[in-house]
Backbone as XML, in Angstrom:
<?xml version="1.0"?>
<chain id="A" units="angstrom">
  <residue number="1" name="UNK">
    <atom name="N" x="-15.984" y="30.434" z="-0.220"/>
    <atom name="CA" x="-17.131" y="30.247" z="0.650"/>
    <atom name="C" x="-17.759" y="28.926" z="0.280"/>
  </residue>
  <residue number="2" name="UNK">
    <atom name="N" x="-17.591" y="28.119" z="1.107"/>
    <atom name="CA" x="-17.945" y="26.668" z="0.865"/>
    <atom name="C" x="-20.048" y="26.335" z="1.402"/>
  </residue>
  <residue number="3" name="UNK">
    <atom name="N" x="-20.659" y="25.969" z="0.785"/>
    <atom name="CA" x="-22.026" y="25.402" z="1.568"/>
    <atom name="C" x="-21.817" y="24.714" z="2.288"/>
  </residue>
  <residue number="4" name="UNK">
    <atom name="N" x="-20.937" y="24.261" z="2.486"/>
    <atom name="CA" x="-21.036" y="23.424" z="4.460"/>
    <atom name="C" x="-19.918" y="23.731" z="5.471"/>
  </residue>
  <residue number="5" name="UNK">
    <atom name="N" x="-19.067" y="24.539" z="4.550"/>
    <atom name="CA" x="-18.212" y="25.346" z="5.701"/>
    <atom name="C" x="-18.519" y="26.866" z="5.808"/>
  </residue>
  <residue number="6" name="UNK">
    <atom name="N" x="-19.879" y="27.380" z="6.195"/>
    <atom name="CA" x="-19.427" y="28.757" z="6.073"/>
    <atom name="C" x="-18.953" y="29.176" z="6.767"/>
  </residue>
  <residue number="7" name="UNK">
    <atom name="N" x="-18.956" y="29.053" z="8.212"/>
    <atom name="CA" x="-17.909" y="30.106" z="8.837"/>
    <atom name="C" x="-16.337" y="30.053" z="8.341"/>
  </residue>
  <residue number="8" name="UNK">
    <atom name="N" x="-16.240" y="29.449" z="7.309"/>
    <atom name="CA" x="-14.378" y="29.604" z="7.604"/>
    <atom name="C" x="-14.276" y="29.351" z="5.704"/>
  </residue>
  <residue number="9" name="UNK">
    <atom name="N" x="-12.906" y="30.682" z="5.825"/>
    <atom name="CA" x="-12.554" y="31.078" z="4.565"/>
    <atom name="C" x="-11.405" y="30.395" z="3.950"/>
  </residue>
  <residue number="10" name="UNK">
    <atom name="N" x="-11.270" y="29.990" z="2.973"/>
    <atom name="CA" x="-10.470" y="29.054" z="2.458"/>
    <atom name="C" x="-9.401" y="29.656" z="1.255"/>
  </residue>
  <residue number="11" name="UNK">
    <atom name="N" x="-8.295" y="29.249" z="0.993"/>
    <atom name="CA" x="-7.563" y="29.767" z="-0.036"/>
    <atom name="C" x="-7.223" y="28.388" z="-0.721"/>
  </residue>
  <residue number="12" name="UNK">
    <atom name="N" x="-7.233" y="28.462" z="-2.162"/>
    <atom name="CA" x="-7.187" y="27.423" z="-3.151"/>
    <atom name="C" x="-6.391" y="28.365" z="-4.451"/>
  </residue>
  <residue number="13" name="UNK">
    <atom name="N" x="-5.242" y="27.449" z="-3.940"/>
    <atom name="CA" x="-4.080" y="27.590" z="-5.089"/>
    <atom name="C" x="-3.723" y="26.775" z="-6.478"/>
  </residue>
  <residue number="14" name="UNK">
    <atom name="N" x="-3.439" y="26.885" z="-7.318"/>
    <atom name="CA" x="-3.152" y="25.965" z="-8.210"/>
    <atom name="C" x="-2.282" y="26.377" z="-9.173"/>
  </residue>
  <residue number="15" name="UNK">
    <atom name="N" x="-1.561" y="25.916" z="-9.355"/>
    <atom name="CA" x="-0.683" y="26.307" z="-10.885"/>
    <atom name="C" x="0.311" y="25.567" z="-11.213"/>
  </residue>
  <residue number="16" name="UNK">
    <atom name="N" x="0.174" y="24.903" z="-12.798"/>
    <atom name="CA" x="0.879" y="23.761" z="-13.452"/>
    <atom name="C" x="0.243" y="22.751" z="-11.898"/>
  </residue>
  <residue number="17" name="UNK">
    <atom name="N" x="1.949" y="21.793" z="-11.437"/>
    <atom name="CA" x="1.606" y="20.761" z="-10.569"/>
    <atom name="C" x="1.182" y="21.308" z="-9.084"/>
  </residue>
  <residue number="18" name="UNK">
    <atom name="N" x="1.659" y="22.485" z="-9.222"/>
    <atom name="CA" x="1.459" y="22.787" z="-7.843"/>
    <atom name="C" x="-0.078" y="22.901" z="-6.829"/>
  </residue>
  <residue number="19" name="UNK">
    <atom name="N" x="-0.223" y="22.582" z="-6.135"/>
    <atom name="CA" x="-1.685" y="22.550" z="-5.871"/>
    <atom name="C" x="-1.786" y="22.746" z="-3.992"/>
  </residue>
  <residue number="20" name="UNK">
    <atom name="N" x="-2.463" y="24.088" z="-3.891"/>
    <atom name="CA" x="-2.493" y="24.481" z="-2.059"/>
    <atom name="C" x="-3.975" y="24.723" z="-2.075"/>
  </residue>
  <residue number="21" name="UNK">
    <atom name="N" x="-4.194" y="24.043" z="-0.887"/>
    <atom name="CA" x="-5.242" y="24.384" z="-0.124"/>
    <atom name="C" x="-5.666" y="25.076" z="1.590"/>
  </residue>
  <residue number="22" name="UNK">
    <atom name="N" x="-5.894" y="25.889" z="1.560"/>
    <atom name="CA" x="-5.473" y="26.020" z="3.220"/>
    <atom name="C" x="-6.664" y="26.977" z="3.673"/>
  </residue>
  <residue number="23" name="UNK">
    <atom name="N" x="-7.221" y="26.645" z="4.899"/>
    <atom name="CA" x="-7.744" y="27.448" z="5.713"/>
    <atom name="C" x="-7.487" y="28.484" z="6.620"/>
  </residue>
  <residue number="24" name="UNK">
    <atom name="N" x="-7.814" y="29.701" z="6.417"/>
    <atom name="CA" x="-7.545" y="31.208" z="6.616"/>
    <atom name="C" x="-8.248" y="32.013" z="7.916"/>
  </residue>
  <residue number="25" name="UNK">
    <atom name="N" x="-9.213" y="30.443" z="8.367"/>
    <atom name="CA" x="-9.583" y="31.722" z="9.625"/>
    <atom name="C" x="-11.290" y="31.612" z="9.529"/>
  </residue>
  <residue number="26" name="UNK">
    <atom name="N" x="-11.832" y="32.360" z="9.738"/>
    <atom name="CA" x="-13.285" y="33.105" z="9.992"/>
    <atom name="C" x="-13.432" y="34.191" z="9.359"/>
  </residue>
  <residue number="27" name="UNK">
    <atom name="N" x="-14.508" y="33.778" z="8.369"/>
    <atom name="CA" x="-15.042" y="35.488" z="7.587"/>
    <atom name="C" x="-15.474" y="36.576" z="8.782"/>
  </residue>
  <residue number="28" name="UNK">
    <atom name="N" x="-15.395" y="37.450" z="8.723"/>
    <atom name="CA" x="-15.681" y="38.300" z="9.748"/>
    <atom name="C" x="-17.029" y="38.573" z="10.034"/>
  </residue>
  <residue number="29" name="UNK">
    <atom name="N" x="-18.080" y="38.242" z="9.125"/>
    <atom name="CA" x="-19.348" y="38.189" z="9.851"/>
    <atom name="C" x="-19.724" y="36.979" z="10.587"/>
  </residue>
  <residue number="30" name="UNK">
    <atom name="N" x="-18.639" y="36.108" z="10.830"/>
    <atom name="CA" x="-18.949" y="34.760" z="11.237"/>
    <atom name="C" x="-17.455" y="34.690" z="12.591"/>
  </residue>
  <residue number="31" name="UNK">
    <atom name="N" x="-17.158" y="36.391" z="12.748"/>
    <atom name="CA" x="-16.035" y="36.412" z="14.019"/>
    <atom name="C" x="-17.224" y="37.568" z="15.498"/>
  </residue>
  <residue number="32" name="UNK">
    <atom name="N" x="-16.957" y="36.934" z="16.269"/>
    <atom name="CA" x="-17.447" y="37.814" z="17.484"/>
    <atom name="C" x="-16.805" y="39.492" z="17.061"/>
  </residue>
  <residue number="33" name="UNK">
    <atom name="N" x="-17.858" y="40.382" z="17.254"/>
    <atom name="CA" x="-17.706" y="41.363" z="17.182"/>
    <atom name="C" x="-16.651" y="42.269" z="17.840"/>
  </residue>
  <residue number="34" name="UNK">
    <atom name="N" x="-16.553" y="41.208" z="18.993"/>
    <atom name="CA" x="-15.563" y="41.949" z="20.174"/>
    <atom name="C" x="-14.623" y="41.930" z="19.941"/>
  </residue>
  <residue number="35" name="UNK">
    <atom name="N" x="-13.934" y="41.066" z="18.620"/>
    <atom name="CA" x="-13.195" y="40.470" z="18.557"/>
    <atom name="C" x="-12.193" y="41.436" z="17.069"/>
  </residue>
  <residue number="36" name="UNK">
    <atom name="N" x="-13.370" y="42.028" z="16.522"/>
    <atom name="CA" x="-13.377" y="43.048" z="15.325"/>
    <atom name="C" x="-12.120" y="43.902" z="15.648"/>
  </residue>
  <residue number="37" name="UNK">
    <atom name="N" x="-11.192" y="44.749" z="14.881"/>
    <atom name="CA" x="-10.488" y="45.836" z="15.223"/>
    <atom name="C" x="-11.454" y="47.637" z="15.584"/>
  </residue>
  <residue number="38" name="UNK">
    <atom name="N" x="-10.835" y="47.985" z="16.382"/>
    <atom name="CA" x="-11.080" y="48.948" z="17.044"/>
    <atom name="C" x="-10.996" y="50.579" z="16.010"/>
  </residue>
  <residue number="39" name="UNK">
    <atom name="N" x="-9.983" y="50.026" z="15.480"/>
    <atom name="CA" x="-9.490" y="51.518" z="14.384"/>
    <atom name="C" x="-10.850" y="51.702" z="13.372"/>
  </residue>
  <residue number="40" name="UNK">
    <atom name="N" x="-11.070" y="52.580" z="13.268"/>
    <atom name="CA" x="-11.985" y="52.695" z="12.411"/>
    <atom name="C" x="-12.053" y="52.787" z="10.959"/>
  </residue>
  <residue number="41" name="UNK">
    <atom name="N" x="-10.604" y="53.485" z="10.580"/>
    <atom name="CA" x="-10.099" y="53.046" z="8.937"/>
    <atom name="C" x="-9.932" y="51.198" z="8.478"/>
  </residue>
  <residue number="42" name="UNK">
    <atom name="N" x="-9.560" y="50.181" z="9.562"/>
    <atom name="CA" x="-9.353" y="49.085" z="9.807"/>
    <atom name="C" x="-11.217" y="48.451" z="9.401"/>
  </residue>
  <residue number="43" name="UNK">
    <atom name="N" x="-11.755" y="49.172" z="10.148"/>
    <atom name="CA" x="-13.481" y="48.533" z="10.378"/>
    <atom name="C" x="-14.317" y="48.683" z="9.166"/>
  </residue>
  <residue number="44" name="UNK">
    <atom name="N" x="-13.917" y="50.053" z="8.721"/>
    <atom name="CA" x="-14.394" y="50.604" z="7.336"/>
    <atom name="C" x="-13.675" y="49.020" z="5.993"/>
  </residue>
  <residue number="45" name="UNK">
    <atom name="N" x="-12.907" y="48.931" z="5.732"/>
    <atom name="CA" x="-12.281" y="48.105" z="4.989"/>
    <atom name="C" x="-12.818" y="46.833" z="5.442"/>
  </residue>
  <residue number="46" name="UNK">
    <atom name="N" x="-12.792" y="46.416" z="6.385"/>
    <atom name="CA" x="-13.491" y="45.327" z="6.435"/>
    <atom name="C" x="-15.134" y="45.293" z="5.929"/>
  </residue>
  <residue number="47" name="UNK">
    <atom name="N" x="-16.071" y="46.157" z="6.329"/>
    <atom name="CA" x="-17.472" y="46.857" z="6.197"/>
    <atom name="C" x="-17.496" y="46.956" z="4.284"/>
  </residue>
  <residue number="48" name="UNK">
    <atom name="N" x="-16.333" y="47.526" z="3.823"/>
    <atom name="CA" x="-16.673" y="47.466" z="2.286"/>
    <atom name="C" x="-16.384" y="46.405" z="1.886"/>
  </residue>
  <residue number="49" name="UNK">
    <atom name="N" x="-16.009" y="44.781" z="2.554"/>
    <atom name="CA" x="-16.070" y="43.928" z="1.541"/>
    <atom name="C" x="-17.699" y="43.253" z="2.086"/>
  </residue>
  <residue number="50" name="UNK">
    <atom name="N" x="-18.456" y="43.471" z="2.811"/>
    <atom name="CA" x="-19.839" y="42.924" z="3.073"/>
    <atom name="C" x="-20.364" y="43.428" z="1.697"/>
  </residue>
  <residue number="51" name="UNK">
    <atom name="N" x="-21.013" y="42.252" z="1.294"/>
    <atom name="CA" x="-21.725" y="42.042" z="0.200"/>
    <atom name="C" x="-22.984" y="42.086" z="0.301"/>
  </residue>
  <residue number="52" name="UNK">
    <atom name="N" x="-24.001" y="42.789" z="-0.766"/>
    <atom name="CA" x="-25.503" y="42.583" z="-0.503"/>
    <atom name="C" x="-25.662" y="41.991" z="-1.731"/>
  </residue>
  <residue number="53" name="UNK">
    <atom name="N" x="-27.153" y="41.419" z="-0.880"/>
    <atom name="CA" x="-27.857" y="39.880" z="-1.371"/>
    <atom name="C" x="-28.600" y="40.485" z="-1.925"/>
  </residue>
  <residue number="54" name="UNK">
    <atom name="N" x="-29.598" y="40.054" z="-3.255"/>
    <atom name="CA" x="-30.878" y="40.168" z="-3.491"/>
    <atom name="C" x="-31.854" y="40.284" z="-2.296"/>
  </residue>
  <residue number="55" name="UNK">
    <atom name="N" x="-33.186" y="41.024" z="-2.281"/>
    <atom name="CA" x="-33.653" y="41.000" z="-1.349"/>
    <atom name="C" x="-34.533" y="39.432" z="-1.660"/>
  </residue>
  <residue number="56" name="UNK">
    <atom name="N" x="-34.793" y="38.618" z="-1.947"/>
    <atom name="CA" x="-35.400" y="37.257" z="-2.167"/>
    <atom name="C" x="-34.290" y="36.543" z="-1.593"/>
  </residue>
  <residue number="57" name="UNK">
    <atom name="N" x="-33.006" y="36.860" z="-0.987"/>
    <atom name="CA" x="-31.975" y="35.472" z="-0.419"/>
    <atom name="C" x="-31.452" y="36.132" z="0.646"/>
  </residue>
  <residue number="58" name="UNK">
    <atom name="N" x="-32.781" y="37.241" z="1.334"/>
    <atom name="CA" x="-31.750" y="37.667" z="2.834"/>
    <atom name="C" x="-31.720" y="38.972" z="2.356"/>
  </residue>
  <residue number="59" name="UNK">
    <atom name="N" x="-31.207" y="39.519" z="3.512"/>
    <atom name="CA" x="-30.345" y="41.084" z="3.508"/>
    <atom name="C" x="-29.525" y="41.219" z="4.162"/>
  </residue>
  <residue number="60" name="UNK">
    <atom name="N" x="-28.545" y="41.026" z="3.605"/>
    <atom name="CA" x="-27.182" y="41.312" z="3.952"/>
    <atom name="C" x="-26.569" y="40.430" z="5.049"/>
  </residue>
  <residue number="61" name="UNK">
    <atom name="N" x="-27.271" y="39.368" z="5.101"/>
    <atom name="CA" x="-26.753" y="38.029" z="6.511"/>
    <atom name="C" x="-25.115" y="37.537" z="6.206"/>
  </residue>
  <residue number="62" name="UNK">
    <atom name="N" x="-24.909" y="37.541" z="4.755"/>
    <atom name="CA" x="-23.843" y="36.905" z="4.130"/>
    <atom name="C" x="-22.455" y="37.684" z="4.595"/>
  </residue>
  <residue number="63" name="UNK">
    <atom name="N" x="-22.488" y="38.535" z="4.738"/>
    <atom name="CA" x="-21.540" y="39.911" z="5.153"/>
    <atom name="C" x="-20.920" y="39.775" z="4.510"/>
  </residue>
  <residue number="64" name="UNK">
    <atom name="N" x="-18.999" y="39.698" z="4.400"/>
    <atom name="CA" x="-18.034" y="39.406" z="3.265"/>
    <atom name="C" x="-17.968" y="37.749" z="2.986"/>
  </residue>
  <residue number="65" name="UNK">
    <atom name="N" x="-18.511" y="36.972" z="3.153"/>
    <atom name="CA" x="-18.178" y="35.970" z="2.426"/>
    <atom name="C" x="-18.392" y="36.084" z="0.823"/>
  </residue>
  <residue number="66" name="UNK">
    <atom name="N" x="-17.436" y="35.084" z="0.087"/>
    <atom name="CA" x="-17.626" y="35.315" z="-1.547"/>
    <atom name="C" x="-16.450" y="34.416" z="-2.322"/>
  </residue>
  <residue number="67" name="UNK">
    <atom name="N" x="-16.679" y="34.442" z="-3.370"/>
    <atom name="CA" x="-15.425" y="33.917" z="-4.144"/>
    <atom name="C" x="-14.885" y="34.826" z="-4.864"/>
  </residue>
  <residue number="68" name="UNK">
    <atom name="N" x="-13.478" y="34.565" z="-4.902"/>
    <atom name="CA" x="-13.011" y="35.603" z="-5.961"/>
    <atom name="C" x="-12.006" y="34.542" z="-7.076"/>
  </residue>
  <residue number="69" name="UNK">
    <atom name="N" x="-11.957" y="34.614" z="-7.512"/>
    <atom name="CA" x="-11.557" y="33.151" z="-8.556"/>
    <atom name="C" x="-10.289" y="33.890" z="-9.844"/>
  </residue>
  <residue number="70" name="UNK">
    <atom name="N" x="-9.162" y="33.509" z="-10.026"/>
    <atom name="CA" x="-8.511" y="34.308" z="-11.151"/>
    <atom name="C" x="-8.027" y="32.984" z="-11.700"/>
  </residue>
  <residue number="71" name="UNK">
    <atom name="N" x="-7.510" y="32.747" z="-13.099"/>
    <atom name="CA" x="-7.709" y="31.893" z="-14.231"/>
    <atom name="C" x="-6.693" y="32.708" z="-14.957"/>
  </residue>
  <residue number="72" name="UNK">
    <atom name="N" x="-5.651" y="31.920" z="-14.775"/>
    <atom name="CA" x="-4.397" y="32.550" z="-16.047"/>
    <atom name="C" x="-3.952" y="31.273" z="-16.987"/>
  </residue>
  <residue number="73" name="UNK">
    <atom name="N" x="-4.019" y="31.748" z="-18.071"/>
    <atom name="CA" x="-3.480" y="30.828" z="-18.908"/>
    <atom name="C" x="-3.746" y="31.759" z="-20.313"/>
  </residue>
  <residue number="74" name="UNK">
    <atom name="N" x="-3.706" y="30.719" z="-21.573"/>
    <atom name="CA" x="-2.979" y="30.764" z="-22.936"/>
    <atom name="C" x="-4.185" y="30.102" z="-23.485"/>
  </residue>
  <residue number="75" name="UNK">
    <atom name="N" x="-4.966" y="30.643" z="-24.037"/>
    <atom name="CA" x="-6.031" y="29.780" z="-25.009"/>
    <atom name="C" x="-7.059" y="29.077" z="-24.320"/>
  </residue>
  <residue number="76" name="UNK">
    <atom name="N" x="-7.446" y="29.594" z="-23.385"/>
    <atom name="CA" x="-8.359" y="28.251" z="-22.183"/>
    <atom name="C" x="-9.685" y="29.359" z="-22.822"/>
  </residue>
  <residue number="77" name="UNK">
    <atom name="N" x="-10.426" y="28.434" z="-22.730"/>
    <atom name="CA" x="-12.114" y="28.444" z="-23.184"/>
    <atom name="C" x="-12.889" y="29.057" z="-21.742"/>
  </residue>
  <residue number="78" name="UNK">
    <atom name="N" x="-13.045" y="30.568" z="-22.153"/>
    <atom name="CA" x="-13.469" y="31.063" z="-20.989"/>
    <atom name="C" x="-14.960" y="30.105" z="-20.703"/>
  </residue>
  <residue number="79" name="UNK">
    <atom name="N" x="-16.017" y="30.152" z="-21.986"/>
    <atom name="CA" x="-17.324" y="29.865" z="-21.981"/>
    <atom name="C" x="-17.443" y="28.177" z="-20.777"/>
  </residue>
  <residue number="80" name="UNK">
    <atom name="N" x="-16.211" y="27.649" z="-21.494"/>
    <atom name="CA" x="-16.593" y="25.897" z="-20.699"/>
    <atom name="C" x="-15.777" y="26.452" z="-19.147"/>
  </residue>
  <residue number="81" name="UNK">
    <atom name="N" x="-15.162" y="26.905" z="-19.110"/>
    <atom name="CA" x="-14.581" y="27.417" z="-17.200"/>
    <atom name="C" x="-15.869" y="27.903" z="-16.724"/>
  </residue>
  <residue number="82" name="UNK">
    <atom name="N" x="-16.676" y="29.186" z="-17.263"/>
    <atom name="CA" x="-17.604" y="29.683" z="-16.852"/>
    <atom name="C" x="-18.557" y="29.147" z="-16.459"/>
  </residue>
  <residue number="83" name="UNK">
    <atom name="N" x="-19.199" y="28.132" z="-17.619"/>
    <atom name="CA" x="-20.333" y="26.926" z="-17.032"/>
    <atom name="C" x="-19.701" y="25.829" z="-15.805"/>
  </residue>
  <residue number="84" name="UNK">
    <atom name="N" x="-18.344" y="25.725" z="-16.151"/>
    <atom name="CA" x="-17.742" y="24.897" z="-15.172"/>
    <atom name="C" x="-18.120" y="25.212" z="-13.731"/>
  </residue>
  <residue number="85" name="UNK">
    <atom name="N" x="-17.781" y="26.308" z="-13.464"/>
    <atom name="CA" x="-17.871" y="26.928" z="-12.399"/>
    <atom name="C" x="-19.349" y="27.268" z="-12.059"/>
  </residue>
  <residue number="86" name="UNK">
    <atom name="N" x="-20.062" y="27.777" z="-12.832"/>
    <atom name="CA" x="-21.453" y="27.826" z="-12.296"/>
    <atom name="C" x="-22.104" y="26.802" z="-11.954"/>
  </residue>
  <residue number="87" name="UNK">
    <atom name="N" x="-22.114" y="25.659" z="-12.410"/>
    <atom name="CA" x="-22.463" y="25.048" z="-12.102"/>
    <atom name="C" x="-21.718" y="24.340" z="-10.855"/>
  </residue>
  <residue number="88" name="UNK">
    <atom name="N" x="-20.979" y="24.803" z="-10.262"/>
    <atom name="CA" x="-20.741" y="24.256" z="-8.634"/>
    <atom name="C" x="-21.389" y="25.268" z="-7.466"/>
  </residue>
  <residue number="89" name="UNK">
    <atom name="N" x="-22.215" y="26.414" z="-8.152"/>
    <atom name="CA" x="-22.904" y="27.137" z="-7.559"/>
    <atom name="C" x="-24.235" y="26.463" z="-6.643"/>
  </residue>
  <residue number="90" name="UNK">
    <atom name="N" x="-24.828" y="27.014" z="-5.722"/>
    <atom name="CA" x="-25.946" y="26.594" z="-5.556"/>
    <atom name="C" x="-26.990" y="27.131" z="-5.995"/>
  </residue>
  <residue number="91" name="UNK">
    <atom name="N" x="-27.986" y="26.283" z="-6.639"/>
    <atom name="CA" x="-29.056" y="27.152" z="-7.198"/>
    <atom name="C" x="-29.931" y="28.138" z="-6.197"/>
  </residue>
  <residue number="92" name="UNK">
    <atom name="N" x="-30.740" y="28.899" z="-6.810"/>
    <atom name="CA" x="-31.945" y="29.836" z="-6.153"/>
    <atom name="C" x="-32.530" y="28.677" z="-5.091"/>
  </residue>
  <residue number="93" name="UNK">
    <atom name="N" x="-33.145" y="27.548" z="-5.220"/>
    <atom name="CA" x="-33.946" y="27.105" z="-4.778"/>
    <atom name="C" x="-32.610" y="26.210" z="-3.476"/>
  </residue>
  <residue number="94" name="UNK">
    <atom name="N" x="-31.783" y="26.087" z="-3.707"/>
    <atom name="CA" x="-30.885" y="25.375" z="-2.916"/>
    <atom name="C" x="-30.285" y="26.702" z="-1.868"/>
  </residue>
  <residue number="95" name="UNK">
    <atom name="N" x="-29.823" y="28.033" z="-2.902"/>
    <atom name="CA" x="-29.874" y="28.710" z="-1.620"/>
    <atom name="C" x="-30.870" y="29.464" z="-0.325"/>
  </residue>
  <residue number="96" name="UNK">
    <atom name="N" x="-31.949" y="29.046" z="-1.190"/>
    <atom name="CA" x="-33.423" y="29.130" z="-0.252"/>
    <atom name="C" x="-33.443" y="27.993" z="1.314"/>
  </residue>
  <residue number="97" name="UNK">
    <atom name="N" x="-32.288" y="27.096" z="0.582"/>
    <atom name="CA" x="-32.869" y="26.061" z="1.562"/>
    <atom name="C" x="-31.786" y="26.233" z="2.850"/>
  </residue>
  <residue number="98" name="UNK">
    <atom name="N" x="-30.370" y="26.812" z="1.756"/>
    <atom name="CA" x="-29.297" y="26.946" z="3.219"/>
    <atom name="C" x="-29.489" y="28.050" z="4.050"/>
  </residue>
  <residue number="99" name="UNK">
    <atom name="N" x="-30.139" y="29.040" z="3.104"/>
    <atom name="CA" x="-30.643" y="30.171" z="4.588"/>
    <atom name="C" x="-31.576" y="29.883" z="5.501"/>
  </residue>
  <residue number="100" name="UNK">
    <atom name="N" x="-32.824" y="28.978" z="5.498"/>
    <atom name="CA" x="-33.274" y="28.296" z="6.365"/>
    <atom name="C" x="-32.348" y="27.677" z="7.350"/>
  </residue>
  <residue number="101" name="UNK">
    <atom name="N" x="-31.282" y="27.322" z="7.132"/>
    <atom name="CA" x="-30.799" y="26.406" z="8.450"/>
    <atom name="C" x="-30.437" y="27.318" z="9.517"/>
  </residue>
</chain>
């Protein structure tokens, strides 16, 4: 889930040289409803990946957008990946500002 792409979900590959990037489409709270599947075991599965927000950043506008991030390797320093990564987060006060738009 990118801050300036949200409607559209992205897959980011990497391993040793190899390196993919590719776009996957529309998160489904960001697809016309009409457009949703009909089955209801189908609707349910989609419905459990919507995510809830703190109530201070919205309720529930975000639906399934999210990251899911996996990290394989041999001795890698979880602590410096972890800050790595948070810090490409947007802060409280920055995501205050993208739900305004």
């Amino acid at each position: 889930w990118l801050a300036n792409l949200p409607q559209n979900i992205h897959y980011w590959s990497h391993a040793g040289h190899y390196f993919s990037l590719e776009g996957l489409g529309n998160w489904w709270v960001a697809t016309n409803p009409a457009e949703w599947p009909r089955n209801r075991e189908e609707l349910d599965k989609i419905l459990a990946d919507f995510e809830r927000v703190p109530e201070n950043l919205g309720s529930g506008r975000f639906g399934d957008r999210r990251q899911e991030i996996v990290f394989i390797g041999i001795d890698m320093d979880q602590e410096a990946i972890e800050a790595l990564m948070d810090g490409c987060l947007l802060t409280d006060d920055e995501m205050k500002i993208y739900i305004q738009r």
